[in-house]
PDB file of C-alpha atoms in Angstrom:
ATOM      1  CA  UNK I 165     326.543 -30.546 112.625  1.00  0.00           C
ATOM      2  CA  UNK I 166     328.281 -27.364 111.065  1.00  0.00           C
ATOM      3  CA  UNK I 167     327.026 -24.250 112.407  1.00  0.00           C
ATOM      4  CA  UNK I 168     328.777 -20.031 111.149  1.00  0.00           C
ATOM      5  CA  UNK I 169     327.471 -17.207 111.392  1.00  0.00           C
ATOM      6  CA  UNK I 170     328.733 -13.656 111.292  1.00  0.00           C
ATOM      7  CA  UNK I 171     327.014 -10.265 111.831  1.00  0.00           C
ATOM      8  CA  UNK I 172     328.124  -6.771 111.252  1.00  0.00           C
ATOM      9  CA  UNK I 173     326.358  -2.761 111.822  1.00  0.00           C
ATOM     10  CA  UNK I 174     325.829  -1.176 108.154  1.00  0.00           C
ATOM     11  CA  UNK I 175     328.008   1.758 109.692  1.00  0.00           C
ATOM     12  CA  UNK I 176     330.601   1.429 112.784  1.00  0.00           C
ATOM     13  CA  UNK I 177     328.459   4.925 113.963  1.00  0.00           C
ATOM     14  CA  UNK I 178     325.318   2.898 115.174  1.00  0.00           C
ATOM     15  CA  UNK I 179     324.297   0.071 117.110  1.00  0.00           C
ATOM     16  CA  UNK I 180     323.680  -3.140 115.162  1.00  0.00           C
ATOM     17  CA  UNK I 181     319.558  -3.556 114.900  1.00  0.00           C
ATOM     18  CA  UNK I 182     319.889  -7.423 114.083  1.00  0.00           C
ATOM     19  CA  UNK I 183     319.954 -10.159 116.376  1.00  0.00           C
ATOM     20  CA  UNK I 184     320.672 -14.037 116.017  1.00  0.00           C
ATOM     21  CA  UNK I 185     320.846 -16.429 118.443  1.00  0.00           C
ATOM     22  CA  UNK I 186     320.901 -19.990 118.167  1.00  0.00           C
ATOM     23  CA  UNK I 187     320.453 -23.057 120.910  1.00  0.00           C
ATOM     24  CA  UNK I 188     320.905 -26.940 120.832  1.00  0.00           C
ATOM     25  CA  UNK I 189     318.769 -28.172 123.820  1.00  0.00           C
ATOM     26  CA  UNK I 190     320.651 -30.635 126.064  1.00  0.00           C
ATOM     27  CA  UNK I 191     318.530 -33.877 124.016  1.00  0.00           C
ATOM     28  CA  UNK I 192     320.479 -33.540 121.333  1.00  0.00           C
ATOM     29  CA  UNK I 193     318.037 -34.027 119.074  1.00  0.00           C
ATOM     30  CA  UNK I 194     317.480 -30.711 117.112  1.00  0.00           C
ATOM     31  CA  UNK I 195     317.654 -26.851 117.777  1.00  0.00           C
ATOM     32  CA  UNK I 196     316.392 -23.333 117.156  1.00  0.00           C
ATOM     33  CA  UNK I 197     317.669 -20.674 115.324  1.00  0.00           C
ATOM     34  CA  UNK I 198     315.887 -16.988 115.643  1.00  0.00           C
ATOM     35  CA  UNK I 199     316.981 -13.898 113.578  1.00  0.00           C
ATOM     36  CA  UNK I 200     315.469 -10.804 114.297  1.00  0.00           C
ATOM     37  CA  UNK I 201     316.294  -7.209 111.816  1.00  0.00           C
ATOM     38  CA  UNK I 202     315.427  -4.490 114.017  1.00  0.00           C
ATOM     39  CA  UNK I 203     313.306  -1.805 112.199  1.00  0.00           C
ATOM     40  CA  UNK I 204     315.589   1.385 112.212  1.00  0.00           C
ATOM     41  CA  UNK I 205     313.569   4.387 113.757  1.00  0.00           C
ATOM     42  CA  UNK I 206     312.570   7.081 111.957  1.00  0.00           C
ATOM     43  CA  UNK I 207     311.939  10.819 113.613  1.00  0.00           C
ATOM     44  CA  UNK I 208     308.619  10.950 115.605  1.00  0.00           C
ATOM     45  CA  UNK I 209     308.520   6.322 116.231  1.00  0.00           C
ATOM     46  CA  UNK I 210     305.743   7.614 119.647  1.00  0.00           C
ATOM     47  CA  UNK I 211     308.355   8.698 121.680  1.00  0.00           C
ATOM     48  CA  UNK I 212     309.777   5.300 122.165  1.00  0.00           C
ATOM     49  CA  UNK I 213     312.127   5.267 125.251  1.00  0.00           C
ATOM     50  CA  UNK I 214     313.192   1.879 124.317  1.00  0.00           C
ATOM     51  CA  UNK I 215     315.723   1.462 121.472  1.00  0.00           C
ATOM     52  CA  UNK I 216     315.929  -1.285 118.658  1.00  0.00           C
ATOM     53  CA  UNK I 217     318.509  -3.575 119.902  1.00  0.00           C
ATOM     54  CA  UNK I 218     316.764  -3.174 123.602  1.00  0.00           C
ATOM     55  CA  UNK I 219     313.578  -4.779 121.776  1.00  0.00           C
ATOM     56  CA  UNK I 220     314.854  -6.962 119.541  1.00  0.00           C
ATOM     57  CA  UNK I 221     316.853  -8.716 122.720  1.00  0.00           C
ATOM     58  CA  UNK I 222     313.780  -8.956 124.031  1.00  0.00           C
ATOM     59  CA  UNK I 223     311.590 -10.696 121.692  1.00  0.00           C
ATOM     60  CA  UNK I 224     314.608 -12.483 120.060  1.00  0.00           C
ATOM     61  CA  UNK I 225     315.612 -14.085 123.897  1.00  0.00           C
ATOM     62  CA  UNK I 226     311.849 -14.563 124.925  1.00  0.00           C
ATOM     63  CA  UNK I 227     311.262 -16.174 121.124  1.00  0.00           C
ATOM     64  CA  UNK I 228     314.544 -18.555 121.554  1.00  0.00           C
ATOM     65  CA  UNK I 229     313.425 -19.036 125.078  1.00  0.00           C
ATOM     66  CA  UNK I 230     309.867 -20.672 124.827  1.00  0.00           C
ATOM     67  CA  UNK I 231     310.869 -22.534 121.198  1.00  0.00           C
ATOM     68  CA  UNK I 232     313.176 -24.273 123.632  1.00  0.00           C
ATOM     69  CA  UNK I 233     311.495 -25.206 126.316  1.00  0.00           C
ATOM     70  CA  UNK I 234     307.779 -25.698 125.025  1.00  0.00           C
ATOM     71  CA  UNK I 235     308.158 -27.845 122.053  1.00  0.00           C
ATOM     72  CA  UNK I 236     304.679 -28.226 122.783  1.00  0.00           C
ATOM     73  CA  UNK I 237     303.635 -24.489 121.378  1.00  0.00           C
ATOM     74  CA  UNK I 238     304.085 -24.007 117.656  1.00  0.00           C
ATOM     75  CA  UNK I 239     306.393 -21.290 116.093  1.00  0.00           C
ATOM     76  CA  UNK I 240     303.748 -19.211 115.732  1.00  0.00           C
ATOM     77  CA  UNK I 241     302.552 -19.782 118.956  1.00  0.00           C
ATOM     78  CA  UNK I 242     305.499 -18.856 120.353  1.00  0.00           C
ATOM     79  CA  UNK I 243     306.206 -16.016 118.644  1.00  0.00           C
ATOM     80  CA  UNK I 244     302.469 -14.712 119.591  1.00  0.00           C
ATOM     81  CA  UNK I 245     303.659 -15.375 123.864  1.00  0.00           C
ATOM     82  CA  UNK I 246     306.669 -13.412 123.086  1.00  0.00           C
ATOM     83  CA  UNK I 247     305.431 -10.245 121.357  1.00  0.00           C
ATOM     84  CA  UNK I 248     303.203 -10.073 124.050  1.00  0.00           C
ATOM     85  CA  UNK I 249     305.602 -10.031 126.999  1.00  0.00           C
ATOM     86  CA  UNK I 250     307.914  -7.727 124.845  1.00  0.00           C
ATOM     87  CA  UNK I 251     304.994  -5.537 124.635  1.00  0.00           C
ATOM     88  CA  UNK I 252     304.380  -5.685 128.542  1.00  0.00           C
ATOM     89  CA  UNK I 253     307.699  -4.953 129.293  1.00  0.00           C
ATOM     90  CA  UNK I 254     307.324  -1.462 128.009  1.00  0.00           C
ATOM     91  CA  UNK I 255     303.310  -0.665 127.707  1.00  0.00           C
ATOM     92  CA  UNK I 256     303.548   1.838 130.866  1.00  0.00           C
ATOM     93  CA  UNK I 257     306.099   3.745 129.000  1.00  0.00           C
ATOM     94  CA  UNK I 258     305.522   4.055 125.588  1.00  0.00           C
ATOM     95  CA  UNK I 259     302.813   4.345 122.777  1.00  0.00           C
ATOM     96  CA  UNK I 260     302.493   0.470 121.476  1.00  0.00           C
ATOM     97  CA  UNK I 261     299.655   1.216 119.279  1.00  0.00           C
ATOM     98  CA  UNK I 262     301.969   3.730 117.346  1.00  0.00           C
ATOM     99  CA  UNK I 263     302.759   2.549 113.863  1.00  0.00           C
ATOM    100  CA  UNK I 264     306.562   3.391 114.066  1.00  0.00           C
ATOM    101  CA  UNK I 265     306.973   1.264 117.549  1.00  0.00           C
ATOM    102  CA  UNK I 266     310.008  -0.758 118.019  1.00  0.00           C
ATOM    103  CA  UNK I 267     309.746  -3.837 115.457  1.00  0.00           C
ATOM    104  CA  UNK I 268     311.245  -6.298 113.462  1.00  0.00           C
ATOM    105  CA  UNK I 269     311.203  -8.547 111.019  1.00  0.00           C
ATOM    106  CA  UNK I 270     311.845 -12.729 111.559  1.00  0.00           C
ATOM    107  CA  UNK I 271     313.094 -15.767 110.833  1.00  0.00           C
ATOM    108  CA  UNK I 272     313.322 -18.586 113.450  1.00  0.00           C
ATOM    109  CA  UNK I 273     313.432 -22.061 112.491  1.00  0.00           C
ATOM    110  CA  UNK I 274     313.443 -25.468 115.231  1.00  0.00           C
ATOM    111  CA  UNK I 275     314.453 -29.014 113.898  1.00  0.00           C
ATOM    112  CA  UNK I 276     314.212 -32.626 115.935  1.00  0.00           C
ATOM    113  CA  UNK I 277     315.066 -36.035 114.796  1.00  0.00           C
ATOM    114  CA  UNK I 278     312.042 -35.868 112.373  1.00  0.00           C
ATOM    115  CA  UNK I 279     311.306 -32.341 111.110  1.00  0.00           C
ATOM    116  CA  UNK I 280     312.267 -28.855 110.103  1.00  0.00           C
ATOM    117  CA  UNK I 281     309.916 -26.231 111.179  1.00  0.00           C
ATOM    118  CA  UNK I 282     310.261 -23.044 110.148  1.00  0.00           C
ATOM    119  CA  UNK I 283     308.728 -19.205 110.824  1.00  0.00           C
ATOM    120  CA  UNK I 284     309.124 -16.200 108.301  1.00  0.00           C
ATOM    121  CA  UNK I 285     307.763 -12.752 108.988  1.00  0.00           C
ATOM    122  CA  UNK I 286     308.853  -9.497 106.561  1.00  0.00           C
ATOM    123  CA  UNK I 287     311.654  -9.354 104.327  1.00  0.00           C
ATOM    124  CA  UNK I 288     314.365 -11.620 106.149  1.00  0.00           C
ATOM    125  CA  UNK I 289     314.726 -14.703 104.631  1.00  0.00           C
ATOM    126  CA  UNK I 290     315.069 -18.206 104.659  1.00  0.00           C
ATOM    127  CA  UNK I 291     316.844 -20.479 102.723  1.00  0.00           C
ATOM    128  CA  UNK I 292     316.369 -24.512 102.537  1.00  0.00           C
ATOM    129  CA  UNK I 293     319.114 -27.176 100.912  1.00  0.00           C
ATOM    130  CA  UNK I 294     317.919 -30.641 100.210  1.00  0.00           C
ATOM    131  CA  UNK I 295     319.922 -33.431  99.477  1.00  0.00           C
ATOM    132  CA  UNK I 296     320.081 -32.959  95.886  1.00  0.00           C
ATOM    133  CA  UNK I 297     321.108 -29.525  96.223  1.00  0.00           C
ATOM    134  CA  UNK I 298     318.200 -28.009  95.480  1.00  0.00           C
ATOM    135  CA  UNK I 299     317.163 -24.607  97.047  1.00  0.00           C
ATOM    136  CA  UNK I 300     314.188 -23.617  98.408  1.00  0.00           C
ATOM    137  CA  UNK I 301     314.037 -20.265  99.273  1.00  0.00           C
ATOM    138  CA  UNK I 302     311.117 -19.536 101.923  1.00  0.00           C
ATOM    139  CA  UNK I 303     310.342 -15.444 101.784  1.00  0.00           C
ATOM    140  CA  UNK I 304     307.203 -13.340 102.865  1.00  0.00           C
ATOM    141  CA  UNK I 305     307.283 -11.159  99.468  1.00  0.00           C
ATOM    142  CA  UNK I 306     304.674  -8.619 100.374  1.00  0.00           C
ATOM    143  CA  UNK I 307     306.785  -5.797 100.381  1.00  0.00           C
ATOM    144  CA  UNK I 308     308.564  -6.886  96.695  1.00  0.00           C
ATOM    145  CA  UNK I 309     304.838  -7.319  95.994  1.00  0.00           C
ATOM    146  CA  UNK I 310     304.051  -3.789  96.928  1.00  0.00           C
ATOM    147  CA  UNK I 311     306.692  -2.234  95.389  1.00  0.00           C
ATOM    148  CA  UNK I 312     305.961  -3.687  92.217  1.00  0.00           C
ATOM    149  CA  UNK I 313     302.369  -2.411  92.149  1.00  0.00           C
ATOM    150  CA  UNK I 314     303.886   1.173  93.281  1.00  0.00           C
ATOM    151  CA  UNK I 315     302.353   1.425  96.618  1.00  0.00           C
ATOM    152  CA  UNK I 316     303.662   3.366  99.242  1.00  0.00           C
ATOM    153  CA  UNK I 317     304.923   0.970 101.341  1.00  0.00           C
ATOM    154  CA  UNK I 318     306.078   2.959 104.698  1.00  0.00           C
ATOM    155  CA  UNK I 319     302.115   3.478 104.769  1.00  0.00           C
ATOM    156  CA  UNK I 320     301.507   0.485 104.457  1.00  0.00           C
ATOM    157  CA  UNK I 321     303.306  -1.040 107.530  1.00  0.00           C
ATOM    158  CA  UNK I 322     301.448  -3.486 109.437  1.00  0.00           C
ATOM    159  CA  UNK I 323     298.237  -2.245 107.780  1.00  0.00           C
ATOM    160  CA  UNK I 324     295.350  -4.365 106.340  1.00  0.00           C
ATOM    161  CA  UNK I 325     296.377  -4.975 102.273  1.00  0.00           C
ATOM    162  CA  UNK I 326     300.538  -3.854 103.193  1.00  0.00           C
ATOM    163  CA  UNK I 327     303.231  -5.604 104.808  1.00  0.00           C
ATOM    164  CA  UNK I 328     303.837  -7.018 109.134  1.00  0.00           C
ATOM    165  CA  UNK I 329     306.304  -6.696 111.212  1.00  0.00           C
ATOM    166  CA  UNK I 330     306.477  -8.112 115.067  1.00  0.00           C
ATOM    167  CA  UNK I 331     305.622  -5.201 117.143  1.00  0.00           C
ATOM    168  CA  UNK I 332     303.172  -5.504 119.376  1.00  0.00           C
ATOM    169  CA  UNK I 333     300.408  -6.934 118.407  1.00  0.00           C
ATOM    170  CA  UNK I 334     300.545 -10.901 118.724  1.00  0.00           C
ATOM    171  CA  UNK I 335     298.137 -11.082 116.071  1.00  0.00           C
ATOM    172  CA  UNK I 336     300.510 -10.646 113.651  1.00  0.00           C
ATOM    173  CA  UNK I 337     301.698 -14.284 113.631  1.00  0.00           C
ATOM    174  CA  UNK I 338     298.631 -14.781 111.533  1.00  0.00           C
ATOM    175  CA  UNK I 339     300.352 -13.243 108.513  1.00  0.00           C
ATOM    176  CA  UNK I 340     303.666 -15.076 108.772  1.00  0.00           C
ATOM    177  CA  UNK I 341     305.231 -17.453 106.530  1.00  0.00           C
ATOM    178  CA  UNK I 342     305.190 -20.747 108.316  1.00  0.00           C
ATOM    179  CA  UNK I 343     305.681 -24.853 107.777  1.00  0.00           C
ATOM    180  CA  UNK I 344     307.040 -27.840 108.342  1.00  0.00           C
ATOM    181  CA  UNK I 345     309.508 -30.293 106.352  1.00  0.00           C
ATOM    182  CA  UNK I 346     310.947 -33.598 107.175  1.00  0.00           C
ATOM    183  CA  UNK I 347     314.158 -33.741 109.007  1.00  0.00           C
ATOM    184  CA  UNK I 348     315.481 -35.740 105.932  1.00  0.00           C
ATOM    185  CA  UNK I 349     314.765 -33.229 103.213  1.00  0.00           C
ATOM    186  CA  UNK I 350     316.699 -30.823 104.200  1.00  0.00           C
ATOM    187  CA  UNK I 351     320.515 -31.132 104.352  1.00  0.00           C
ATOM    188  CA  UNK I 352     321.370 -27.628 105.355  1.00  0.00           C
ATOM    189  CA  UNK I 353     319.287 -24.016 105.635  1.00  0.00           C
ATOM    190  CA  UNK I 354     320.504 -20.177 106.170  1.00  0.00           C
ATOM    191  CA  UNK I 355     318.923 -17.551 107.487  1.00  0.00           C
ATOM    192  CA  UNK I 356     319.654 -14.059 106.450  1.00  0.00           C
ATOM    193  CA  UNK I 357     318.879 -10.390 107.543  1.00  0.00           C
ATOM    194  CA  UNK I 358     317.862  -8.204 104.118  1.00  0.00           C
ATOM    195  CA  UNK I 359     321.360  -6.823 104.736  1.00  0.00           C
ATOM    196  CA  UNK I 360     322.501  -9.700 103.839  1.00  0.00           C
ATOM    197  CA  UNK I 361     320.411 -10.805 101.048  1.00  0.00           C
ATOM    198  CA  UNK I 362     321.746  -7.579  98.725  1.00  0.00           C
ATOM    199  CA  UNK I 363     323.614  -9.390  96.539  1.00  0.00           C
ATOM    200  CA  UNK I 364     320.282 -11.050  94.975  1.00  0.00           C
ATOM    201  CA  UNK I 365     317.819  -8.627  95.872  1.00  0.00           C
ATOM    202  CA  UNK I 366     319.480  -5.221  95.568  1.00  0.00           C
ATOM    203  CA  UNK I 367     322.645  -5.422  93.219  1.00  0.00           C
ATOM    204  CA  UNK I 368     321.030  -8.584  91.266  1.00  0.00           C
ATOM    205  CA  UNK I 369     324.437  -9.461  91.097  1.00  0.00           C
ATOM    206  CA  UNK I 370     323.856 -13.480  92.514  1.00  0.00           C
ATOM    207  CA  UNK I 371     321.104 -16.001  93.035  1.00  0.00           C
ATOM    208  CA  UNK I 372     319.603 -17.924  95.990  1.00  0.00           C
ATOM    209  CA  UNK I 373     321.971 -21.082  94.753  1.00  0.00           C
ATOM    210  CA  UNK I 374     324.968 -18.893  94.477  1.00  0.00           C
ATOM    211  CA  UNK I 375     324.632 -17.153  97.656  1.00  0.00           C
ATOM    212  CA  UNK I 376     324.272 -21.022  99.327  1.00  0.00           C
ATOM    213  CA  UNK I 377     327.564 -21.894  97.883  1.00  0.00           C
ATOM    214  CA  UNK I 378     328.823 -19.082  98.917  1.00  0.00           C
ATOM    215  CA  UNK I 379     327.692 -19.572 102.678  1.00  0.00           C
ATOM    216  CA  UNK I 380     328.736 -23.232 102.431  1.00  0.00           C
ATOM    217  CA  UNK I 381     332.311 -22.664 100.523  1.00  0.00           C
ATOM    218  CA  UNK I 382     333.805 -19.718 102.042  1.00  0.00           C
ATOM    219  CA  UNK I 383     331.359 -18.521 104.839  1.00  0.00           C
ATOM    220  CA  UNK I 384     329.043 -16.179 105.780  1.00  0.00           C
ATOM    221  CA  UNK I 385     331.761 -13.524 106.751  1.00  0.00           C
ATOM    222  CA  UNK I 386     333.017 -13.842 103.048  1.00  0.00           C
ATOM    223  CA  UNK I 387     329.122 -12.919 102.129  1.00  0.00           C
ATOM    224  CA  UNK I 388     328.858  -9.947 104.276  1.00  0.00           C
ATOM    225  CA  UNK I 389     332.148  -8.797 102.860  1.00  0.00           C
ATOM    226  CA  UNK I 390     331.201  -8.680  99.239  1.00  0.00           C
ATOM    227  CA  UNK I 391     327.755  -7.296 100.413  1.00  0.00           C
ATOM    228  CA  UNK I 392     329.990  -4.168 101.636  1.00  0.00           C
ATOM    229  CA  UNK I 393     332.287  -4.519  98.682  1.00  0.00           C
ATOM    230  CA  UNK I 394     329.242  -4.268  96.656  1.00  0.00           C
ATOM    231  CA  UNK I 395     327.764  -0.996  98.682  1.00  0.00           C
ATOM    232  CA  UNK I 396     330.948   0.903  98.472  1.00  0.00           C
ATOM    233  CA  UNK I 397     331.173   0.852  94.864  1.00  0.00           C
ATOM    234  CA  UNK I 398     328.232   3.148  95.521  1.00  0.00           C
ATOM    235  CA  UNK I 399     328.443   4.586  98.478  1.00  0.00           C
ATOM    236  CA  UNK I 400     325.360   7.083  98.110  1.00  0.00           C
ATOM    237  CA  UNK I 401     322.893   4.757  96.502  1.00  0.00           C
ATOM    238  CA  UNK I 402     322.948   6.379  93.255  1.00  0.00           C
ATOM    239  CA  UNK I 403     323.327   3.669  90.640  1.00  0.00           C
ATOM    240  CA  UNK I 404     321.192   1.018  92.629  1.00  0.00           C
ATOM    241  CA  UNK I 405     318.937   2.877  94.647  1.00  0.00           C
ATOM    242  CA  UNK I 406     317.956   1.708  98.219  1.00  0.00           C
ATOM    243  CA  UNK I 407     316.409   2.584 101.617  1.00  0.00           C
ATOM    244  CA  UNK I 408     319.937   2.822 103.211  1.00  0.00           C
ATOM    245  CA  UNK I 409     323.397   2.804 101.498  1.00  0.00           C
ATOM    246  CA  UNK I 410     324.968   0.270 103.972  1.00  0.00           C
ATOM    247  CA  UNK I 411     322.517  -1.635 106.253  1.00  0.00           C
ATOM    248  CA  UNK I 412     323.067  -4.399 109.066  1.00  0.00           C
ATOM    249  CA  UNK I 413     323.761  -7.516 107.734  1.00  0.00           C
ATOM    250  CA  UNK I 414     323.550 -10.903 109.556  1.00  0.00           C
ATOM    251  CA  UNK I 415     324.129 -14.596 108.044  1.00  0.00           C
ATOM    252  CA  UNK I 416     323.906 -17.924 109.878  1.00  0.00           C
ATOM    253  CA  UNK I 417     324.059 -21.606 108.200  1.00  0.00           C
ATOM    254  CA  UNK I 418     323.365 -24.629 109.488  1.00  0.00           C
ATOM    255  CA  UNK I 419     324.061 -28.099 108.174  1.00  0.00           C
ATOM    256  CA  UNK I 420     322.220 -30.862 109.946  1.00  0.00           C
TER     257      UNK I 420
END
């Protein structure tokens, strides 16, 4: 098994909002990946006294924790127990039912001797290689979707008709991307933070294939570097508009 990943802040001036863990219980016989992209607060989040990366360690360790230990529970299942202790740990404090509370997006996928599960939820995404080469990529496009139909999406967050996040509402894990694929039709998968993903989705300078053979060929550090190369050719987002001119970006891949 080959496992890289790298991660990096979109500016050395703030934290890094992504998380990615990975774990390959003592069996031997599979693991689980989570990635988590922290939703950058904006002025007036509820009065939050809990940053990003403080809740993205938390769901992202609780989510890693039970997909562990209780292969029992589905993804989704698991997801749902962990948004709900991350949401205990601070409901005393702060305004959970406030539409700009800590969030993010996720990927987490879990593999055994005979399948591939997999979880997605917001704009992250997820990328499957089978043994042909073939690439599947697995995304939750309701924000491209909104977008397109020029909706206002910020409105629109985790709001009947727009897009979901994990916040604090375990409900949520309703609206995610989910399945299951046999062990042997998959030869590899990444997981990426939208950071990461700019080359296809932002710059439309690459593919889902070419970014694969990039991850396989020369890593995901390599990646992240022409992501940057690619967002300093325009540092202010003029000629390729976008939500932030440099954002986190994290890349993991794994070949079984």
């Amino acid at each position: 098994m080959r496992i890289e990943s790298s991660t990096e802040p979109g500016t050395p001036d703030r934290p890094n909002e992504d998380f990615l863990s990975l774990a390959l219980p003592a069996s031997g016989h599979g693991g689980v990946l989570v990635l988590l992209d922290g939703v950058t607060p904006r002025p007036g989040n509820g009065d939050c006294v809990h940053s990003v990366p403080w809740f993205v360690a938390r769901l992202g360790g609780a989510l890693l924790e039970l997909s562990v230990s209780r292969p029992e529970m589905t993804l989704s299942d698991c997801l749902a127990t962990a948004i709900a202790r991350t949401a205990d740990a601070h409901r005393d404090a702060c305004d959970l039912y406030h539409q700009l509370t800590p969030q993010a997006t996720v990927v987490t996928v879990r593999w055994n001797q005979d399948t591939v599960e997999h979880l997605v939820l917001s704009d992250s995404v997820l990328l499957l290689e089978a043994p042909d080469g073939k690439i599947t990529p697995v995304l939750d496009d309701r924000i491209d979707r909104l977008v397109a139909e020029g909706r206002a999406v910020p409105a629109l967050r985790n709001a009947e008709g727009g897009f979901f996040t994990a916040a604090a509402d375990p409900a949520v894990v309703s609206r995610a991307v989910t399945g299951s694929t046999p062990r042997g039709d998959v030869r590899a998968f990444a997981a990426l933070s939208d950071g990461a993903t700019r080359l296809v989705e932002v710059f439309r300078t690459d593919d889902w294939a070419g970014t694969f053979a990039l991850l396989r060929d020369e890593g995901p550090q390599t990646l992240i570097r022409r992501v940057r190369a690619a967002e300093a050719a325009d540092p202010e987002g003029r000629a390729v508009p976008r939500g932030k001119p440099f954002d986190d970006a994290t890349a993991a891949l794994v070949e079984l």
